[in-house]
Coordinates of C-alpha atoms in Angstrom, one line a residue:
X277 CA -31.2 -19.7 88.2
X278 CA -28.6 -19.5 91.0
X279 CA -29.4 -17.3 94.1
X280 CA -26.7 -14.8 93.3
X281 CA -27.8 -14.5 89.6
X282 CA -31.6 -14.0 90.2
X283 CA -32.6 -10.5 89.3
X284 CA -33.7 -8.5 92.4
X285 CA -37.2 -7.1 92.4
X286 CA -38.2 -3.6 93.7
X287 CA -37.8 -3.3 97.5
X288 CA -41.0 -3.3 99.6
X289 CA -42.5 0.2 99.8
X290 CA -42.0 2.1 103.0
X291 CA -38.7 0.5 104.0
X292 CA -35.9 2.8 105.2
X293 CA -32.3 2.3 104.0
X294 CA -31.3 0.2 107.0
X295 CA -34.3 -2.1 106.5
X296 CA -33.6 -2.4 102.8
X297 CA -30.0 -3.3 103.4
X298 CA -31.0 -6.1 105.8
X299 CA -33.8 -7.4 103.7
X300 CA -31.8 -7.6 100.5
X301 CA -28.6 -9.0 102.1
X302 CA -27.0 -11.8 100.1
X303 CA -25.2 -14.8 101.7
X304 CA -22.9 -14.9 104.7
X305 CA -23.3 -13.5 108.2
X306 CA -25.1 -10.3 109.0
X307 CA -25.6 -8.4 112.3
X308 CA -28.6 -6.2 112.3
X309 CA -28.6 -3.7 115.1
X310 CA -32.3 -3.0 115.8
X311 CA -33.2 -0.3 118.2
X312 CA -36.5 0.0 120.0
X313 CA -39.5 0.4 117.8
X314 CA -37.4 0.1 114.6
X315 CA -39.5 -2.5 112.8
X316 CA -37.4 -5.6 113.3
X317 CA -40.4 -8.1 112.9
X318 CA -41.2 -6.3 109.6
X319 CA -37.6 -6.6 108.5
X320 CA -37.3 -10.3 109.4
X321 CA -40.5 -11.3 107.6
X322 CA -39.5 -9.3 104.6
X323 CA -36.1 -10.9 104.7
X324 CA -37.7 -14.4 104.6
X325 CA -39.9 -13.3 101.7
X326 CA -36.9 -12.0 99.9
X327 CA -34.9 -15.2 100.4
X328 CA -37.7 -17.3 98.9
X329 CA -39.1 -15.1 96.2
X330 CA -36.1 -13.1 95.0
X331 CA -33.1 -15.3 95.9
X332 CA -34.6 -18.7 95.2
X333 CA -34.1 -20.3 98.6
X334 CA -36.1 -23.4 99.5
X335 CA -38.6 -22.3 102.3
X336 CA -37.9 -25.6 104.2
X337 CA -34.2 -24.7 104.4
X338 CA -35.0 -21.5 106.3
X339 CA -34.9 -21.6 110.2
X340 CA -36.3 -18.7 112.2
X341 CA -35.4 -18.8 115.9
X342 CA -37.2 -16.6 118.5
X343 CA -36.9 -16.7 122.3
X344 CA -40.6 -17.3 123.2
X345 CA -43.3 -19.5 121.8
X346 CA -45.6 -16.4 121.5
X347 CA -43.0 -14.5 119.5
X348 CA -42.5 -17.5 117.2
X349 CA -46.3 -17.7 116.7
X350 CA -46.5 -14.0 115.9
X351 CA -43.6 -14.1 113.5
X352 CA -45.2 -17.0 111.6
X353 CA -48.6 -15.3 111.5
X354 CA -47.0 -12.0 110.2
X355 CA -45.1 -13.9 107.5
X356 CA -48.3 -15.7 106.4
X357 CA -50.2 -12.4 106.1
X358 CA -47.3 -10.9 104.2
X359 CA -47.2 -13.8 101.7
X360 CA -51.0 -13.9 101.3
X361 CA -51.5 -17.6 102.2
X362 CA -48.8 -19.0 99.9
X363 CA -48.1 -21.5 102.7
X364 CA -44.3 -21.5 102.4
X365 CA -43.0 -24.2 104.7
X366 CA -40.5 -22.1 106.7
X367 CA -39.4 -23.4 110.1
X368 CA -40.3 -21.1 113.0
X369 CA -39.5 -22.0 116.6
X370 CA -37.8 -21.2 119.9
X371 CA -34.3 -22.3 120.7
X372 CA -35.6 -25.0 123.0
X373 CA -38.2 -26.2 120.5
X374 CA -35.7 -26.5 117.7
X375 CA -33.1 -28.3 119.9
X376 CA -35.7 -30.7 121.3
X377 CA -36.9 -31.5 117.8
X378 CA -33.3 -32.3 116.8
X379 CA -32.9 -34.6 119.9
X380 CA -36.2 -36.3 119.3
X381 CA -35.4 -36.9 115.6
X382 CA -32.2 -38.6 116.7
X383 CA -33.8 -40.7 119.5
X384 CA -32.1 -38.8 122.2
X385 CA -35.0 -36.9 123.8
X386 CA -36.3 -37.7 127.3
X387 CA -39.5 -36.5 129.0
X388 CA -39.6 -32.8 129.8
X389 CA -39.6 -32.3 133.6
X390 CA -41.8 -29.8 135.4
X391 CA -40.2 -27.2 137.7
X392 CA -42.1 -28.7 140.7
X393 CA -40.9 -32.2 140.0
X394 CA -37.3 -30.9 139.6
X395 CA -37.6 -29.1 142.9
X396 CA -38.8 -32.3 144.6
X397 CA -35.8 -34.2 143.3
X398 CA -33.5 -31.5 144.6
X399 CA -35.2 -31.7 148.0
X400 CA -34.7 -35.5 148.1
X401 CA -31.0 -35.1 147.3
X402 CA -30.6 -32.4 150.0
X403 CA -32.0 -34.8 152.6
X404 CA -29.0 -37.1 152.2
X405 CA -26.6 -37.0 155.2
X406 CA -23.7 -35.7 153.0
X407 CA -25.7 -32.8 151.5
X408 CA -25.5 -29.2 152.7
X409 CA -28.3 -28.0 154.9
X410 CA -30.8 -25.9 152.9
X411 CA -34.0 -24.7 154.5
X412 CA -36.6 -22.8 152.5
X413 CA -38.2 -23.0 149.1
X414 CA -36.7 -19.7 148.1
X415 CA -33.2 -21.2 148.6
X416 CA -34.2 -24.2 146.4
X417 CA -35.2 -21.7 143.7
X418 CA -31.9 -19.9 144.1
X419 CA -30.0 -23.1 143.7
X420 CA -32.0 -24.2 140.6
X421 CA -31.5 -20.7 139.1
X422 CA -27.8 -21.0 139.6
X423 CA -27.7 -24.6 138.1
X424 CA -29.5 -23.2 135.1
X425 CA -26.9 -20.4 134.8
X426 CA -24.1 -22.9 135.2
X427 CA -25.4 -25.0 132.3
X428 CA -26.0 -22.0 130.0
X429 CA -22.5 -20.7 130.5
X430 CA -21.1 -24.0 129.1
X431 CA -20.5 -25.5 132.6
X432 CA -16.7 -25.2 133.0
X433 CA -16.7 -21.6 134.5
X434 CA -13.9 -19.8 136.2
X435 CA -13.7 -21.1 139.8
X436 CA -12.3 -17.8 141.0
X437 CA -15.4 -15.9 139.8
X438 CA -17.9 -18.5 141.0
X439 CA -19.7 -17.1 144.1
X440 CA -21.2 -19.1 146.9
X441 CA -24.8 -20.3 146.6
X442 CA -26.9 -20.4 149.7
X443 CA -23.8 -20.8 151.8
X444 CA -22.4 -23.8 149.8
X445 CA -18.8 -23.8 148.7
X446 CA -18.0 -24.2 145.0
X447 CA -17.2 -27.8 145.6
X448 CA -20.5 -28.5 147.3
X449 CA -22.4 -26.8 144.6
X450 CA -20.6 -28.9 141.9
X451 CA -21.4 -32.1 143.7
X452 CA -25.0 -31.1 144.1
X453 CA -25.2 -30.3 140.4
X454 CA -23.7 -33.7 139.5
X455 CA -26.1 -35.5 141.8
X456 CA -29.1 -33.7 140.3
X457 CA -27.9 -34.5 136.7
X458 CA -27.4 -38.2 137.5
X459 CA -30.9 -38.5 139.1
X460 CA -32.6 -36.8 136.2
X461 CA -30.7 -39.0 133.7
X462 CA -31.8 -42.1 135.7
X463 CA -35.4 -41.0 135.4
X464 CA -35.1 -40.1 131.7
X465 CA -35.9 -36.5 132.4
X466 CA -34.9 -33.3 130.6
X467 CA -35.2 -29.7 131.6
X468 CA -35.0 -26.8 129.1
X469 CA -31.3 -26.3 129.7
X470 CA -30.6 -30.0 129.1
X471 CA -32.1 -29.8 125.7
X472 CA -29.4 -27.3 124.7
X473 CA -26.6 -29.2 126.5
X474 CA -27.6 -32.6 125.0
X475 CA -27.9 -31.1 121.6
X476 CA -24.4 -29.9 121.8
X477 CA -23.2 -33.3 123.0
X478 CA -25.1 -35.0 120.1
X479 CA -23.4 -32.8 117.5
X480 CA -20.0 -33.3 119.1
X481 CA -20.3 -37.1 119.3
X482 CA -22.0 -37.7 115.9
X483 CA -20.6 -35.4 113.2
X484 CA -22.9 -37.1 110.6
X485 CA -26.0 -36.0 112.4
X486 CA -24.7 -32.4 112.6
X487 CA -23.9 -32.4 108.9
X488 CA -27.4 -33.5 108.1
X489 CA -29.0 -30.7 110.0
X490 CA -26.5 -28.2 108.6
X491 CA -27.6 -29.3 105.1
X492 CA -31.2 -28.9 106.0
X493 CA -31.0 -25.4 107.6
X494 CA -29.0 -23.4 105.1
X495 CA -30.4 -20.0 106.2
X496 CA -30.7 -19.2 109.9
X497 CA -32.4 -16.0 111.2
X498 CA -32.3 -15.2 114.9
X499 CA -34.6 -12.6 116.6
X500 CA -33.7 -10.9 119.9
X501 CA -30.1 -12.0 119.5
X502 CA -29.0 -10.0 122.5
X503 CA -30.8 -12.5 124.7
X504 CA -28.7 -15.5 123.6
X505 CA -26.5 -17.3 126.1
X506 CA -23.1 -18.9 125.6
X507 CA -24.4 -22.5 125.1
X508 CA -27.1 -21.5 122.6
X509 CA -24.6 -19.4 120.7
X510 CA -22.1 -22.3 120.5
X511 CA -24.6 -24.7 119.0
X512 CA -25.9 -22.0 116.6
X513 CA -22.4 -21.6 115.3
X514 CA -22.1 -25.3 114.8
X515 CA -25.4 -25.5 113.0
X516 CA -24.6 -22.6 110.6
X517 CA -21.5 -24.2 109.2
X518 CA -20.1 -24.3 106.6
X519 CA -22.0 -21.5 104.8
X520 CA -22.6 -19.3 107.9
X521 CA -25.8 -17.8 106.5
X522 CA -26.5 -16.3 109.9
X523 CA -28.9 -13.3 110.0
X524 CA -29.0 -12.1 113.6
X525 CA -31.2 -9.2 114.8
X526 CA -31.0 -7.6 118.2
X527 CA -29.9 -4.6 120.4
X528 CA -27.2 -5.0 123.0
X529 CA -28.7 -2.0 124.8
X530 CA -31.8 -4.2 125.5
X531 CA -29.9 -7.2 127.0
X532 CA -31.5 -7.6 130.4
X533 CA -31.5 -11.3 131.1
X534 CA -28.1 -11.9 132.8
X535 CA -29.8 -14.1 135.3
X536 CA -30.5 -16.5 132.4
X537 CA -26.9 -16.4 131.1
X538 CA -27.6 -13.7 128.4
X539 CA -24.6 -11.4 127.9
X540 CA -24.5 -8.4 125.6
X541 CA -20.8 -9.1 124.8
X542 CA -21.9 -12.2 122.8
X543 CA -23.5 -9.8 120.3
X544 CA -20.3 -7.9 120.1
X545 CA -18.3 -11.1 119.8
X546 CA -20.3 -12.0 116.7
X547 CA -18.3 -9.5 114.6
X548 CA -15.0 -11.0 115.9
X549 CA -16.1 -14.6 115.4
X550 CA -17.2 -13.7 111.8
X551 CA -14.7 -11.1 110.5
X552 CA -16.4 -11.1 107.1
X553 CA -19.8 -10.3 108.7
X554 CA -21.6 -7.3 107.5
X555 CA -23.4 -4.9 109.9
X556 CA -26.5 -2.8 109.3
X557 CA -28.6 -0.6 111.6
X558 CA -32.3 -0.1 112.0
X559 CA -31.9 3.4 113.3
X560 CA -35.4 4.8 113.1
X561 CA -37.7 4.5 116.1
X562 CA -41.3 4.6 114.8
X563 CA -42.8 4.0 118.2
X564 CA -41.7 7.0 120.4
X565 CA -41.8 10.8 120.1
X566 CA -38.4 12.6 119.6
X567 CA -38.5 13.8 123.2
X568 CA -38.7 10.2 124.5
X569 CA -36.1 9.0 122.0
X570 CA -33.7 11.8 123.0
X571 CA -34.0 11.2 126.7
X572 CA -33.6 7.4 126.3
X573 CA -30.6 8.0 124.1
X574 CA -28.9 10.2 126.7
X575 CA -29.5 7.5 129.3
X576 CA -28.1 4.5 127.4
X577 CA -25.2 6.6 126.1
X578 CA -23.8 6.6 129.6
X579 CA -23.0 2.9 129.3
X580 CA -19.5 2.2 128.2
X581 CA -19.8 -1.5 127.3
X582 CA -22.0 -1.2 124.2
X583 CA -22.0 -1.0 120.4
X584 CA -22.3 2.7 119.4
X585 CA -25.5 3.6 117.6
X586 CA -27.6 6.5 116.8
X587 CA -31.4 6.2 117.1
X588 CA -33.6 8.7 115.2
X589 CA -37.3 9.4 115.9
X590 CA -39.7 8.6 113.1
X591 CA -42.7 10.4 114.8
X592 CA -43.7 14.1 115.2
X593 CA -42.7 16.0 118.3
X594 CA -44.8 15.4 121.4
X595 CA -44.9 16.2 125.2
X596 CA -41.7 16.7 127.1
X597 CA -40.6 13.8 129.4
X598 CA -41.8 14.7 132.9
X599 CA -39.8 14.2 136.1
X600 CA -41.9 14.5 139.2
X601 CA -40.7 14.6 142.8
X602 CA -42.9 13.4 145.7
X603 CA -42.3 13.6 149.4
X604 CA -43.7 10.1 150.1
X605 CA -45.0 6.9 148.5
X606 CA -48.7 7.6 149.3
X607 CA -48.5 11.0 147.6
X608 CA -46.8 9.4 144.6
X609 CA -49.4 6.6 144.3
X610 CA -52.3 9.0 144.6
X611 CA -51.0 11.3 142.0
X612 CA -50.2 8.5 139.5
X613 CA -53.7 7.0 140.1
X614 CA -55.2 10.3 139.2
X615 CA -53.1 10.5 136.0
X616 CA -54.2 7.0 135.0
X617 CA -57.8 7.7 135.8
X618 CA -57.7 10.8 133.5
X619 CA -56.0 8.7 130.8
X620 CA -58.7 6.0 131.1
X621 CA -61.3 8.7 130.1
X622 CA -59.2 9.5 127.0
X623 CA -59.0 5.8 126.0
X624 CA -55.2 5.5 126.4
X625 CA -53.3 2.3 126.8
X626 CA -51.1 2.9 129.8
X627 CA -48.5 1.2 132.0
X628 CA -46.6 1.6 135.2
X629 CA -43.2 -0.2 135.0
X630 CA -41.3 -1.2 138.1
X631 CA -38.0 -2.8 139.0
X632 CA -39.7 -5.7 140.9
X633 CA -43.2 -7.1 141.1
X634 CA -43.5 -6.2 144.8
X635 CA -42.8 -2.6 144.0
X636 CA -46.1 -2.5 142.1
X637 CA -48.3 -3.5 145.0
X638 CA -48.8 -0.1 146.6
X639 CA -49.8 1.6 143.3
X640 CA -52.2 -1.3 142.7
X641 CA -53.8 -0.4 146.1
X642 CA -54.2 3.2 145.0
X643 CA -55.7 2.3 141.7
X644 CA -58.2 0.1 143.5
X645 CA -59.1 3.1 145.7
X646 CA -59.6 5.3 142.6
X647 CA -61.7 2.6 140.8
X648 CA -59.1 2.2 137.9
X649 CA -59.0 -1.2 136.4
X650 CA -55.5 -2.7 135.9
X651 CA -53.8 -5.9 134.8
X652 CA -50.7 -7.5 136.2
X653 CA -48.7 -9.9 134.0
X654 CA -47.5 -11.9 137.0
X655 CA -49.6 -13.1 139.9
X656 CA -48.3 -11.4 143.1
X657 CA -49.0 -12.3 146.7
X658 CA -50.9 -9.6 148.6
X659 CA -48.6 -7.8 151.1
X660 CA -51.4 -8.2 153.6
X661 CA -50.7 -11.9 153.5
X662 CA -47.1 -11.5 154.8
X663 CA -46.5 -13.1 158.2
X664 CA -45.9 -9.7 159.9
X665 CA -49.1 -8.2 158.4
X666 CA -51.1 -11.2 159.5
X667 CA -49.7 -11.0 163.0
X668 CA -50.6 -7.3 163.4
X669 CA -54.0 -7.9 161.8
X670 CA -54.7 -10.7 164.3
X671 CA -53.7 -8.4 167.2
X672 CA -56.2 -5.8 166.0
X673 CA -58.9 -8.4 165.3
X674 CA -58.5 -10.0 168.7
X675 CA -58.7 -6.7 170.5
X676 CA -61.4 -4.9 168.5
X677 CA -63.6 -7.8 167.4
X678 CA -64.6 -11.1 168.9
X679 CA -61.8 -12.9 170.6
X680 CA -61.4 -15.7 168.1
X681 CA -59.2 -18.6 169.0
X682 CA -57.5 -18.5 165.5
X683 CA -56.3 -14.9 166.2
X684 CA -55.3 -15.8 169.8
X685 CA -53.1 -18.7 168.6
X686 CA -51.3 -16.4 166.2
X687 CA -50.4 -13.7 168.7
X688 CA -50.3 -15.5 172.1
X689 CA -46.5 -16.1 171.9
X690 CA -45.5 -13.1 169.8
X691 CA -43.7 -12.0 171.9
X692 CA -43.0 -15.1 173.9
X693 CA -45.5 -15.6 176.8
X694 CA -45.1 -19.4 177.2
X695 CA -48.9 -19.9 176.7
X696 CA -49.9 -23.4 175.7
X697 CA -52.5 -24.0 172.9
X698 CA -54.2 -26.3 175.3
X699 CA -55.2 -23.3 177.5
X700 CA -57.6 -22.1 174.8
X701 CA -59.7 -25.0 173.4
X702 CA -62.9 -23.1 172.8
X703 CA -63.7 -21.0 169.7
X704 CA -63.9 -17.8 171.8
X705 CA -61.1 -17.1 174.2
X706 CA -61.9 -16.1 177.7
X707 CA -59.1 -14.6 179.9
X708 CA -60.9 -15.9 183.1
X709 CA -60.7 -19.4 181.8
X710 CA -57.0 -18.9 180.9
X711 CA -56.4 -17.8 184.5
X712 CA -58.1 -21.0 185.7
X713 CA -55.9 -23.1 183.4
X714 CA -52.8 -21.6 185.0
X715 CA -54.2 -21.4 188.6
X716 CA -51.2 -23.2 190.0
X717 CA -48.6 -21.0 188.3
X718 CA -48.6 -17.4 189.6
X719 CA -46.0 -16.2 187.1
X720 CA -48.3 -17.2 184.2
X721 CA -51.3 -15.5 185.7
X722 CA -49.3 -12.3 185.9
X723 CA -48.3 -12.7 182.2
X724 CA -52.0 -13.2 181.3
X725 CA -53.1 -10.2 183.3
X726 CA -50.5 -8.0 181.5
X727 CA -51.6 -9.5 178.1
X728 CA -55.3 -8.7 178.9
X729 CA -54.5 -5.2 179.9
X730 CA -52.6 -4.7 176.7
X731 CA -55.5 -6.0 174.6
X732 CA -57.8 -3.6 176.4
X733 CA -55.5 -0.6 175.6
X734 CA -55.4 -1.6 171.9
X735 CA -59.2 -1.6 171.8
X736 CA -59.4 2.0 172.8
X737 CA -56.8 3.3 170.2
X738 CA -57.1 4.3 166.6
X739 CA -55.5 1.8 164.2
X740 CA -52.2 3.6 163.7
X741 CA -51.6 4.1 167.4
X742 CA -52.7 0.5 168.1
X743 CA -50.1 -0.9 165.7
X744 CA -47.4 1.4 167.1
X745 CA -48.3 0.2 170.7
X746 CA -48.2 -3.5 169.6
X747 CA -44.7 -2.9 168.1
X748 CA -43.1 -0.7 170.7
X749 CA -45.2 -1.1 173.9
X750 CA -46.0 -4.8 173.8
X751 CA -42.6 -5.7 172.2
X752 CA -43.6 -7.2 168.8
X753 CA -40.5 -5.5 167.1
X754 CA -38.2 -7.2 169.6
X755 CA -40.0 -10.5 168.9
X756 CA -39.2 -9.9 165.1
X757 CA -35.5 -9.3 165.9
X758 CA -35.3 -12.6 167.8
X759 CA -37.3 -14.4 165.1
X760 CA -35.0 -13.1 162.3
X761 CA -31.9 -14.1 164.2
X762 CA -33.2 -17.7 164.8
X763 CA -34.3 -18.0 161.1
X764 CA -31.1 -16.5 159.7
X765 CA -33.2 -13.8 158.0
X766 CA -32.9 -10.0 157.8
X767 CA -34.5 -8.1 160.7
X768 CA -34.7 -5.1 158.4
X769 CA -37.0 -6.9 156.0
X770 CA -39.4 -7.7 158.8
X771 CA -39.3 -4.1 160.0
X772 CA -40.1 -2.9 156.5
X773 CA -43.2 -5.1 156.5
X774 CA -44.3 -3.8 159.8
X775 CA -43.6 -0.2 158.8
X776 CA -45.6 -0.7 155.6
X777 CA -48.6 -2.2 157.4
X778 CA -48.6 0.6 160.0
X779 CA -48.5 3.3 157.3
X780 CA -51.4 1.5 155.4
X781 CA -53.8 1.5 158.4
X782 CA -53.5 5.3 159.1
X783 CA -56.3 6.6 156.9
X784 CA -58.9 4.0 158.0
X785 CA -61.4 5.0 160.8
X786 CA -62.1 1.5 161.9
X787 CA -60.9 -2.1 161.6
X788 CA -64.0 -2.9 159.6
X789 CA -63.1 -0.3 157.0
X790 CA -59.6 -1.6 156.8
X791 CA -60.7 -5.2 156.3
X792 CA -63.2 -4.1 153.6
X793 CA -60.4 -2.3 151.8
X794 CA -58.1 -5.4 152.1
X795 CA -60.9 -7.6 150.7
X796 CA -61.5 -5.3 147.7
X797 CA -57.8 -4.9 147.1
X798 CA -57.1 -8.7 147.1
X799 CA -60.1 -9.2 144.9
X800 CA -58.7 -6.7 142.4
X801 CA -55.3 -8.4 142.6
X802 CA -56.9 -11.7 141.6
X803 CA -58.7 -10.0 138.7
X804 CA -55.5 -8.2 137.6
X805 CA -53.6 -11.5 137.5
X806 CA -56.3 -13.0 135.3
X807 CA -56.7 -10.0 133.1
X808 CA -54.7 -9.2 129.9
X809 CA -53.5 -5.8 128.9
X810 CA -56.5 -5.7 126.5
X811 CA -59.0 -6.1 129.3
X812 CA -57.7 -3.2 131.4
X813 CA -56.5 0.3 130.5
X814 CA -53.5 0.1 132.9
X815 CA -50.8 -2.6 133.0
X816 CA -48.5 -3.0 136.0
X817 CA -45.3 -4.6 134.8
X818 CA -41.7 -5.2 135.8
X819 CA -38.9 -4.0 133.6
X820 CA -38.2 -7.6 132.6
X821 CA -41.8 -8.3 131.7
X822 CA -42.4 -5.1 129.7
X823 CA -39.9 -6.0 127.0
X824 CA -41.6 -6.2 123.5
X825 CA -44.6 -4.1 124.6
X826 CA -45.6 -0.5 124.0
X827 CA -48.1 1.9 125.5
X828 CA -49.4 5.4 124.9
X829 CA -48.4 6.6 128.4
X830 CA -45.7 5.0 130.6
X831 CA -45.0 5.9 134.2
X832 CA -41.8 4.7 135.9
X833 CA -42.3 5.3 139.6
X834 CA -39.7 5.0 142.4
X835 CA -36.7 6.2 140.4
X836 CA -34.6 6.1 143.6
X837 CA -31.2 4.8 144.4
X838 CA -31.5 1.3 145.8
X839 CA -34.6 0.7 143.7
X840 CA -33.3 1.8 140.2
X841 CA -30.5 0.6 140.2
X842 CA -31.5 -2.1 142.7
X843 CA -29.5 -2.2 145.9
X844 CA -28.2 -5.7 145.0
X845 CA -26.9 -4.6 141.6
X846 CA -24.8 -1.5 142.2
X847 CA -21.4 -2.6 141.1
X848 CA -19.6 -2.7 137.7
X849 CA -21.4 -4.4 134.9
X850 CA -24.5 -4.8 137.1
X851 CA -25.1 -1.1 137.0
X852 CA -24.9 -1.2 133.2
X853 CA -27.6 -3.9 133.1
X854 CA -29.7 -1.9 135.5
X855 CA -29.4 1.1 133.1
X856 CA -30.4 -1.1 130.2
X857 CA -33.5 -2.2 132.1
X858 CA -34.4 1.5 132.7
X859 CA -33.8 2.1 129.0
X860 CA -36.1 -0.7 128.0
X861 CA -38.8 0.7 130.3
X862 CA -38.5 4.2 128.9
X863 CA -38.7 3.1 125.3
X864 CA -42.0 1.3 125.9
X865 CA -43.7 4.8 125.7
X866 CA -45.2 6.0 122.5
X867 CA -46.6 9.5 123.4
X868 CA -45.9 10.3 127.1
X869 CA -43.3 9.3 129.6
X870 CA -43.5 10.2 133.3
X871 CA -40.7 9.5 135.8
X872 CA -41.0 10.0 139.5
X873 CA -38.9 9.7 142.7
X874 CA -39.5 10.0 146.5
X875 CA -37.5 12.1 148.9
X876 CA -38.8 10.3 152.0
X877 CA -38.4 11.4 155.6
X878 CA -35.5 12.4 157.8
X879 CA -35.5 8.9 159.3
X880 CA -35.7 7.2 155.9
X881 CA -34.5 9.6 153.3
X882 CA -34.8 8.8 149.6
X883 CA -32.3 9.9 146.9
X884 CA -32.9 10.3 143.2
X885 CA -31.5 7.5 141.0
X886 CA -28.1 8.2 139.5
X887 CA -29.8 7.5 136.1
X888 CA -31.9 10.6 136.3
X889 CA -28.7 12.7 136.1
X890 CA -28.0 11.1 132.7
X891 CA -31.3 12.4 131.3
X892 CA -30.6 16.1 131.9
X893 CA -34.3 16.9 132.3

């Protein structure tokens, strides 16, 4: 019996009209707009079952594409449970896994390169005399990220819109890109972006190979379609021909990966590329309370560049969304730590969601102080390990504890005193011996006398006053200004690190107490990086990392201008993506949502995020 003639069975119980429409869709392209918590995994797995059991599709002709290996595994497992072990041979995989399989089957695949090896190749190229001067690893990562974006946007991009990268001109960047590509080809190496590029080249050069894969994959389902980039979409369109049985599920309001080349307009373009495409909406949010759904809807409704949709709440009414104002970061962190501590006693799964990973560190410190266990999805360097914090800590240690040579070496020329390392060769530094070393240089003996007096003054101060004296009295801030200028870095970032450290030491009665706190805090950071969300009641996440997750209680701290939206993303379409990130964070909450912002001080005032005005709380 042909697919179109097979008698449909009763729809699965519990499906809403939008889900039923998507599950029972016939042939041809379909765009499924799936809002947060709307049951898209359920809909996709039911759709696969429907294709096989009701429409007679061969399971091996069905390709289901996700964006992560974990999502592909979960989808496959959910489908297996749904079909009660019938072992249908449906193809599940990520874009990269599918394209690599195609290349490998055609004898075109190379060895997948690690990020560290790719960075080493780039370093080697940059050492050539005709290459631009690039200094730090962070710049290498920025270049590699830009190369990835360049590939994923189908390479020939508009020269007028192409910004400089690490001071390189567009021409220099293109030459560097070409050099890296040649070197990787010479070594037979592929990165994840190359899998997609070379798959496109394969299909363009060998139409017969493309036709074979088109014949194999007659039905293609794509999850999280809003995360697709231009290159992936182009190959997907080629693969779906001639039948165009494309079933794509996503939400342009949750497109938050522009740095990977994902653009929400690709989702809108789908309806133009396929004029005969049908569209259905999964409009019921089964995750969040009506209060959360309403607030999130008001927020995202302020974006202009989006497909209009109406999201309804499928749960009973709950607590109002709370907006809390704090005068400072310490007050905010302490209050949130108490909220999480109370939630732990109630057995809640909770999260604090931040714009960047570094923003989470001060709350992590407060949670440590309150004895609240937490998990962090990404390992983060302790802020006490920054160069500025280590300098200030060495000053305090040298003055208030034993005068260790390691501390002396770190601070002796910060600011510049022209002291030689050879002057202090013993494990414990003695100023009398330093004076003897410079007995023939009166100006150095005077510098050392002043240094010794400053160290003596620090010893008699409390920690906060001592750090302030090191910065203002001894001249450490001026040293930072000069160091920033020489390194081509931001003096403001150095000052922020110093301000942060100075604020952190205020409550501690002694250096010993401060060091014990740092030890415990860094120990907890290590545990948090190793822990999963199931091991700890509180998860600290970025807005990018929280996607696809849900929690009973969600707090979004630091809803301030310059943080949300980020100070580097406050123009045009960037603001719309920042609003989408905020929307994704808000819609992770099932029962309670708490937003907070900081007013700051006269010297450093804080202002509420423009997004809070959209919420009308």
